[in-house]
Amino acid sequence: MSFSGRTTVVGTFLCPSDPAGAKLSAIGNGIAGNYLLSGGGRAWGNQATATDSTGGVPTGLFFPQSRVRFADITDGTSGTLMSSEIILVPDGIAVVSGCSGGTVDMRGLYWNNVHMGSLFVSFRAPNTASGDVVGWSCINNVRAPCSACSLNNDVVTPRSYHPGGVNAGLADASVRFFSDTTDTTVFQNLGTRNGGEVLPSL
């Protein structure tokens, strides 16, 4: 099934600070954008299932076939991540060894989400030096490292060109800046909608 709108660049999906600018996938997967929705605080499970790395239902607000309601956000909307930003990596450079995509980076694609590149998880602190893990294909980049391709335990980390951190939207519609030194456990807990964690004041 074809959808011509997949190639329409939407400026509001792009961060002005990212020099990559508008990105259209080199293999027909449509546009990629800087702003992704939150899949939770854990790595993804198998890409063919709606699970996280523990085999359970993902902890975030968004995941395949999700039906999360505001009433399900028992951690509170002001303490639950809804969105954040990533750095786009242009296609055209050799992918990480062991990946299948030739010269394509799957992170940020809105049209083709099967490889888990269209949602982020707060498993690691913002702008971590640890590389992302993406299904099928990714390109290693100094600002957006990628360490492997895998069908499970995928991780796309919030990243930006803003000095010292990333912007993230919370479920109460507020936007906060989270520094690179944000405690990893705190950031993971912000990704859960109903984990019952006690968070420090944001």
PDB file of C-alpha atoms in Angstrom:
ATOM      1  CA  MET A   1       0.000   0.000   0.000  1.00  0.00           C
ATOM      2  CA  SER A   2       1.407   3.370  -1.010  1.00  0.00           C
ATOM      3  CA  PHE A   3       0.910   6.701   0.716  1.00  0.00           C
ATOM      4  CA  SER A   4       2.250   9.713  -1.150  1.00  0.00           C
ATOM      5  CA  GLY A   5       2.249  11.834   2.026  1.00  0.00           C
ATOM      6  CA  ARG A   6       5.158   9.846   3.411  1.00  0.00           C
ATOM      7  CA  THR A   7       7.554  11.993   1.371  1.00  0.00           C
ATOM      8  CA  THR A   8       6.109  15.350   2.452  1.00  0.00           C
ATOM      9  CA  VAL A   9       8.590  17.137   4.688  1.00  0.00           C
ATOM     10  CA  VAL A  10       6.869  18.719   7.709  1.00  0.00           C
ATOM     11  CA  GLY A  11       9.016  21.520   9.100  1.00  0.00           C
ATOM     12  CA  THR A  12       7.627  21.264  12.624  1.00  0.00           C
ATOM     13  CA  PHE A  13       9.026  17.715  12.854  1.00  0.00           C
ATOM     14  CA  LEU A  14      12.571  19.067  12.419  1.00  0.00           C
ATOM     15  CA  CYS A  15      14.806  20.684  15.029  1.00  0.00           C
ATOM     16  CA  PRO A  16      16.459  23.880  13.706  1.00  0.00           C
ATOM     17  CA  SER A  17      19.649  23.045  15.615  1.00  0.00           C
ATOM     18  CA  ASP A  18      20.206  19.779  13.707  1.00  0.00           C
ATOM     19  CA  PRO A  19      22.381  20.453  10.647  1.00  0.00           C
ATOM     20  CA  ALA A  20      21.026  17.363   8.885  1.00  0.00           C
ATOM     21  CA  GLY A  21      17.842  19.262   8.063  1.00  0.00           C
ATOM     22  CA  ALA A  22      15.049  17.513   6.184  1.00  0.00           C
ATOM     23  CA  LYS A  23      15.703  13.831   5.560  1.00  0.00           C
ATOM     24  CA  LEU A  24      14.011  11.534   3.094  1.00  0.00           C
ATOM     25  CA  SER A  25      14.953   7.883   3.345  1.00  0.00           C
ATOM     26  CA  ALA A  26      17.151   6.706   0.515  1.00  0.00           C
ATOM     27  CA  ILE A  27      15.104   3.498   0.146  1.00  0.00           C
ATOM     28  CA  GLY A  28      11.565   4.888   0.040  1.00  0.00           C
ATOM     29  CA  ASN A  29      10.767   4.799   3.756  1.00  0.00           C
ATOM     30  CA  GLY A  30       9.554   8.389   3.742  1.00  0.00           C
ATOM     31  CA  ILE A  31      10.539  11.258   5.969  1.00  0.00           C
ATOM     32  CA  ALA A  32      12.540  11.159   9.163  1.00  0.00           C
ATOM     33  CA  GLY A  33      12.094  13.679  11.958  1.00  0.00           C
ATOM     34  CA  ASN A  34      13.848  14.806  15.106  1.00  0.00           C
ATOM     35  CA  TYR A  35      10.866  14.425  17.421  1.00  0.00           C
ATOM     36  CA  LEU A  36       9.892  10.974  18.646  1.00  0.00           C
ATOM     37  CA  LEU A  37       7.365   9.666  21.152  1.00  0.00           C
ATOM     38  CA  SER A  38       8.246   7.750  24.308  1.00  0.00           C
ATOM     39  CA  GLY A  39       8.159   3.971  24.328  1.00  0.00           C
ATOM     40  CA  GLY A  40       9.192   3.684  27.971  1.00  0.00           C
ATOM     41  CA  GLY A  41      12.155   3.288  30.253  1.00  0.00           C
ATOM     42  CA  ARG A  42      13.452  -0.075  29.057  1.00  0.00           C
ATOM     43  CA  ALA A  43      14.972  -1.419  25.859  1.00  0.00           C
ATOM     44  CA  TRP A  44      12.524  -2.880  23.350  1.00  0.00           C
ATOM     45  CA  GLY A  45      11.757  -6.572  23.151  1.00  0.00           C
ATOM     46  CA  ASN A  46      11.566  -8.478  19.883  1.00  0.00           C
ATOM     47  CA  GLN A  47      10.549  -6.140  17.062  1.00  0.00           C
ATOM     48  CA  ALA A  48       7.743  -8.512  16.032  1.00  0.00           C
ATOM     49  CA  THR A  49       6.073  -8.182  19.438  1.00  0.00           C
ATOM     50  CA  ALA A  50       4.674  -5.390  21.597  1.00  0.00           C
ATOM     51  CA  THR A  51       7.017  -6.117  24.504  1.00  0.00           C
ATOM     52  CA  ASP A  52       9.997  -4.572  26.215  1.00  0.00           C
ATOM     53  CA  SER A  53      13.262  -6.344  27.029  1.00  0.00           C
ATOM     54  CA  THR A  54      11.693  -8.076  30.052  1.00  0.00           C
ATOM     55  CA  GLY A  55       8.993  -9.643  27.882  1.00  0.00           C
ATOM     56  CA  GLY A  56       6.320  -7.464  29.484  1.00  0.00           C
ATOM     57  CA  VAL A  57       4.120  -4.708  28.103  1.00  0.00           C
ATOM     58  CA  PRO A  58       6.206  -1.602  27.325  1.00  0.00           C
ATOM     59  CA  THR A  59       6.234   0.926  30.157  1.00  0.00           C
ATOM     60  CA  GLY A  60       5.797   4.096  28.102  1.00  0.00           C
ATOM     61  CA  LEU A  61       2.879   5.964  26.598  1.00  0.00           C
ATOM     62  CA  PHE A  62       3.397   4.711  23.035  1.00  0.00           C
ATOM     63  CA  PHE A  63       4.061   1.294  21.564  1.00  0.00           C
ATOM     64  CA  PRO A  64       2.539  -0.880  18.814  1.00  0.00           C
ATOM     65  CA  GLN A  65      -1.205  -1.365  19.313  1.00  0.00           C
ATOM     66  CA  SER A  66      -1.182   0.678  22.528  1.00  0.00           C
ATOM     67  CA  ARG A  67      -4.375   1.998  24.047  1.00  0.00           C
ATOM     68  CA  VAL A  68      -2.963   4.074  26.877  1.00  0.00           C
ATOM     69  CA  ARG A  69      -5.400   6.572  28.404  1.00  0.00           C
ATOM     70  CA  PHE A  70      -4.695   9.484  30.727  1.00  0.00           C
ATOM     71  CA  ALA A  71      -6.205   7.412  33.528  1.00  0.00           C
ATOM     72  CA  ASP A  72      -3.457   4.842  32.932  1.00  0.00           C
ATOM     73  CA  ILE A  73      -0.713   7.381  33.739  1.00  0.00           C
ATOM     74  CA  THR A  74      -0.767   6.711  37.460  1.00  0.00           C
ATOM     75  CA  ASP A  75       2.740   8.153  37.905  1.00  0.00           C
ATOM     76  CA  GLY A  76       1.240  11.541  37.033  1.00  0.00           C
ATOM     77  CA  THR A  77       1.332  13.425  33.759  1.00  0.00           C
ATOM     78  CA  SER A  78       3.958  15.875  35.055  1.00  0.00           C
ATOM     79  CA  GLY A  79       6.352  13.005  35.774  1.00  0.00           C
ATOM     80  CA  THR A  80       5.952  10.952  32.607  1.00  0.00           C
ATOM     81  CA  LEU A  81       7.828  11.495  29.355  1.00  0.00           C
ATOM     82  CA  MET A  82       5.734  11.862  26.223  1.00  0.00           C
ATOM     83  CA  SER A  83       8.251  13.011  23.595  1.00  0.00           C
ATOM     84  CA  SER A  84      11.847  14.006  23.063  1.00  0.00           C
ATOM     85  CA  GLU A  85      14.326  14.677  20.298  1.00  0.00           C
ATOM     86  CA  ILE A  86      17.002  12.731  18.470  1.00  0.00           C
ATOM     87  CA  ILE A  87      19.799  13.609  16.077  1.00  0.00           C
ATOM     88  CA  LEU A  88      19.193  12.575  12.478  1.00  0.00           C
ATOM     89  CA  VAL A  89      22.013  10.765  10.697  1.00  0.00           C
ATOM     90  CA  PRO A  90      22.085  11.308   6.919  1.00  0.00           C
ATOM     91  CA  ASP A  91      22.042   8.213   4.740  1.00  0.00           C
ATOM     92  CA  GLY A  92      24.943   7.497   2.440  1.00  0.00           C
ATOM     93  CA  ILE A  93      27.680   6.264   4.775  1.00  0.00           C
ATOM     94  CA  ALA A  94      28.473   2.618   5.436  1.00  0.00           C
ATOM     95  CA  VAL A  95      26.359   1.184   8.238  1.00  0.00           C
ATOM     96  CA  VAL A  96      27.610  -0.464  11.408  1.00  0.00           C
ATOM     97  CA  SER A  97      29.234  -3.856  10.850  1.00  0.00           C
ATOM     98  CA  GLY A  98      26.634  -6.608  10.949  1.00  0.00           C
ATOM     99  CA  CYS A  99      23.770  -4.393   9.799  1.00  0.00           C
ATOM    100  CA  SER A 100      21.904  -5.119   6.580  1.00  0.00           C
ATOM    101  CA  GLY A 101      20.965  -1.692   5.273  1.00  0.00           C
ATOM    102  CA  GLY A 102      23.965  -0.735   3.177  1.00  0.00           C
ATOM    103  CA  THR A 103      23.952   3.038   3.695  1.00  0.00           C
ATOM    104  CA  VAL A 104      20.668   3.706   5.527  1.00  0.00           C
ATOM    105  CA  ASP A 105      20.002   4.857   9.101  1.00  0.00           C
ATOM    106  CA  MET A 106      16.540   3.860  10.366  1.00  0.00           C
ATOM    107  CA  ARG A 107      16.351   6.243  13.345  1.00  0.00           C
ATOM    108  CA  GLY A 108      13.620   8.860  13.169  1.00  0.00           C
ATOM    109  CA  LEU A 109      11.614   7.290  10.355  1.00  0.00           C
ATOM    110  CA  TYR A 110       7.892   7.916  10.795  1.00  0.00           C
ATOM    111  CA  TRP A 111       6.596   5.788   7.945  1.00  0.00           C
ATOM    112  CA  ASN A 112       8.464   2.527   8.558  1.00  0.00           C
ATOM    113  CA  ASN A 113       8.435   1.782  12.293  1.00  0.00           C
ATOM    114  CA  VAL A 114       8.989  -1.979  12.152  1.00  0.00           C
ATOM    115  CA  HIS A 115      12.665  -1.600  13.068  1.00  0.00           C
ATOM    116  CA  MET A 116      11.853   0.370  16.234  1.00  0.00           C
ATOM    117  CA  GLY A 117      13.495   3.579  15.070  1.00  0.00           C
ATOM    118  CA  SER A 118      10.384   5.732  15.379  1.00  0.00           C
ATOM    119  CA  LEU A 119      10.128   5.708  19.194  1.00  0.00           C
ATOM    120  CA  PHE A 120      12.740   6.536  21.804  1.00  0.00           C
ATOM    121  CA  VAL A 121      13.291   4.914  25.183  1.00  0.00           C
ATOM    122  CA  SER A 122      14.735   6.580  28.272  1.00  0.00           C
ATOM    123  CA  PHE A 123      16.894   3.558  29.091  1.00  0.00           C
ATOM    124  CA  ARG A 124      20.039   5.714  28.988  1.00  0.00           C
ATOM    125  CA  ALA A 125      20.698   9.326  29.954  1.00  0.00           C
ATOM    126  CA  PRO A 126      20.429  11.993  27.235  1.00  0.00           C
ATOM    127  CA  ASN A 127      23.326  12.206  24.765  1.00  0.00           C
ATOM    128  CA  THR A 128      25.007   9.139  26.241  1.00  0.00           C
ATOM    129  CA  ALA A 129      28.203   7.958  24.590  1.00  0.00           C
ATOM    130  CA  SER A 130      26.718   4.445  24.496  1.00  0.00           C
ATOM    131  CA  GLY A 131      25.605   3.524  21.012  1.00  0.00           C
ATOM    132  CA  ASP A 132      22.001   2.952  20.009  1.00  0.00           C
ATOM    133  CA  VAL A 133      20.778  -0.486  18.928  1.00  0.00           C
ATOM    134  CA  VAL A 134      18.389  -0.459  15.973  1.00  0.00           C
ATOM    135  CA  GLY A 135      16.731  -3.122  13.874  1.00  0.00           C
ATOM    136  CA  TRP A 136      18.154  -3.709  10.400  1.00  0.00           C
ATOM    137  CA  SER A 137      20.331  -0.660   9.829  1.00  0.00           C
ATOM    138  CA  CYS A 138      22.073   2.316  11.441  1.00  0.00           C
ATOM    139  CA  ILE A 139      25.132   4.465  10.851  1.00  0.00           C
ATOM    140  CA  ASN A 140      27.618   5.263  13.576  1.00  0.00           C
ATOM    141  CA  ASN A 141      28.017   9.003  14.130  1.00  0.00           C
ATOM    142  CA  VAL A 142      30.031  10.920  16.723  1.00  0.00           C
ATOM    143  CA  ARG A 143      26.951  12.777  18.020  1.00  0.00           C
ATOM    144  CA  ALA A 144      24.523   9.895  17.436  1.00  0.00           C
ATOM    145  CA  PRO A 145      26.504   6.694  17.970  1.00  0.00           C
ATOM    146  CA  CYS A 146      25.090   3.329  16.965  1.00  0.00           C
ATOM    147  CA  SER A 147      26.717   0.150  18.197  1.00  0.00           C
ATOM    148  CA  ALA A 148      24.667  -2.667  16.663  1.00  0.00           C
ATOM    149  CA  CYS A 149      21.656  -3.844  14.718  1.00  0.00           C
ATOM    150  CA  SER A 150      19.397  -6.350  16.404  1.00  0.00           C
ATOM    151  CA  LEU A 151      15.852  -7.682  16.297  1.00  0.00           C
ATOM    152  CA  ASN A 152      15.545  -7.220  20.069  1.00  0.00           C
ATOM    153  CA  ASN A 153      16.814  -5.051  22.929  1.00  0.00           C
ATOM    154  CA  ASP A 154      16.664  -2.008  20.670  1.00  0.00           C
ATOM    155  CA  VAL A 155      17.451   1.415  22.135  1.00  0.00           C
ATOM    156  CA  VAL A 156      17.042   4.840  20.528  1.00  0.00           C
ATOM    157  CA  THR A 157      18.290   7.482  22.967  1.00  0.00           C
ATOM    158  CA  PRO A 158      17.229  11.147  23.148  1.00  0.00           C
ATOM    159  CA  ARG A 159      19.996  13.297  21.660  1.00  0.00           C
ATOM    160  CA  SER A 160      20.396  16.859  20.445  1.00  0.00           C
ATOM    161  CA  TYR A 161      22.837  19.554  19.376  1.00  0.00           C
ATOM    162  CA  HIS A 162      21.692  21.754  22.276  1.00  0.00           C
ATOM    163  CA  PRO A 163      24.569  22.329  24.684  1.00  0.00           C
ATOM    164  CA  GLY A 164      24.354  19.949  27.643  1.00  0.00           C
ATOM    165  CA  GLY A 165      21.064  18.156  27.155  1.00  0.00           C
ATOM    166  CA  VAL A 166      17.780  17.604  25.328  1.00  0.00           C
ATOM    167  CA  ASN A 167      14.279  19.023  25.321  1.00  0.00           C
ATOM    168  CA  ALA A 168      11.501  16.622  26.245  1.00  0.00           C
ATOM    169  CA  GLY A 169       7.733  16.899  26.407  1.00  0.00           C
ATOM    170  CA  LEU A 170       5.890  15.552  29.428  1.00  0.00           C
ATOM    171  CA  ALA A 171       2.377  14.125  29.406  1.00  0.00           C
ATOM    172  CA  ASP A 172       0.992  17.313  30.981  1.00  0.00           C
ATOM    173  CA  ALA A 173       2.012  19.154  27.766  1.00  0.00           C
ATOM    174  CA  SER A 174       4.940  20.948  29.419  1.00  0.00           C
ATOM    175  CA  VAL A 175       8.438  20.952  27.933  1.00  0.00           C
ATOM    176  CA  ARG A 176      11.528  20.501  30.098  1.00  0.00           C
ATOM    177  CA  PHE A 177      15.247  20.510  29.431  1.00  0.00           C
ATOM    178  CA  PHE A 178      17.013  17.403  30.722  1.00  0.00           C
ATOM    179  CA  SER A 179      20.766  17.638  31.104  1.00  0.00           C
ATOM    180  CA  ASP A 180      23.252  15.034  30.012  1.00  0.00           C
ATOM    181  CA  THR A 181      24.038  14.466  33.694  1.00  0.00           C
ATOM    182  CA  THR A 182      20.464  13.403  34.514  1.00  0.00           C
ATOM    183  CA  ASP A 183      20.630  10.323  36.709  1.00  0.00           C
ATOM    184  CA  THR A 184      20.030   7.270  34.532  1.00  0.00           C
ATOM    185  CA  THR A 185      17.583   5.665  36.967  1.00  0.00           C
ATOM    186  CA  VAL A 186      15.602   8.898  37.223  1.00  0.00           C
ATOM    187  CA  PHE A 187      15.448   9.142  33.438  1.00  0.00           C
ATOM    188  CA  GLN A 188      14.304   5.528  33.163  1.00  0.00           C
ATOM    189  CA  ASN A 189      11.590   6.165  35.740  1.00  0.00           C
ATOM    190  CA  LEU A 190      10.392   9.217  33.819  1.00  0.00           C
ATOM    191  CA  GLY A 191       9.739   6.867  30.915  1.00  0.00           C
ATOM    192  CA  THR A 192       7.242   4.756  32.841  1.00  0.00           C
ATOM    193  CA  ARG A 193       3.562   5.641  33.063  1.00  0.00           C
ATOM    194  CA  ASN A 194       2.660   3.462  36.056  1.00  0.00           C
ATOM    195  CA  GLY A 195       5.846   2.319  37.779  1.00  0.00           C
ATOM    196  CA  GLY A 196       5.044   3.969  41.107  1.00  0.00           C
ATOM    197  CA  GLU A 197       8.531   5.472  41.413  1.00  0.00           C
ATOM    198  CA  VAL A 198       9.122   8.504  43.621  1.00  0.00           C
ATOM    199  CA  LEU A 199      10.789  11.112  41.442  1.00  0.00           C
ATOM    200  CA  PRO A 200      12.804  14.111  42.603  1.00  0.00           C
ATOM    201  CA  SER A 201      11.401  17.557  41.869  1.00  0.00           C
ATOM    202  CA  LEU A 202      11.861  18.369  38.199  1.00  0.00           C
TER     203      LEU A 202
END
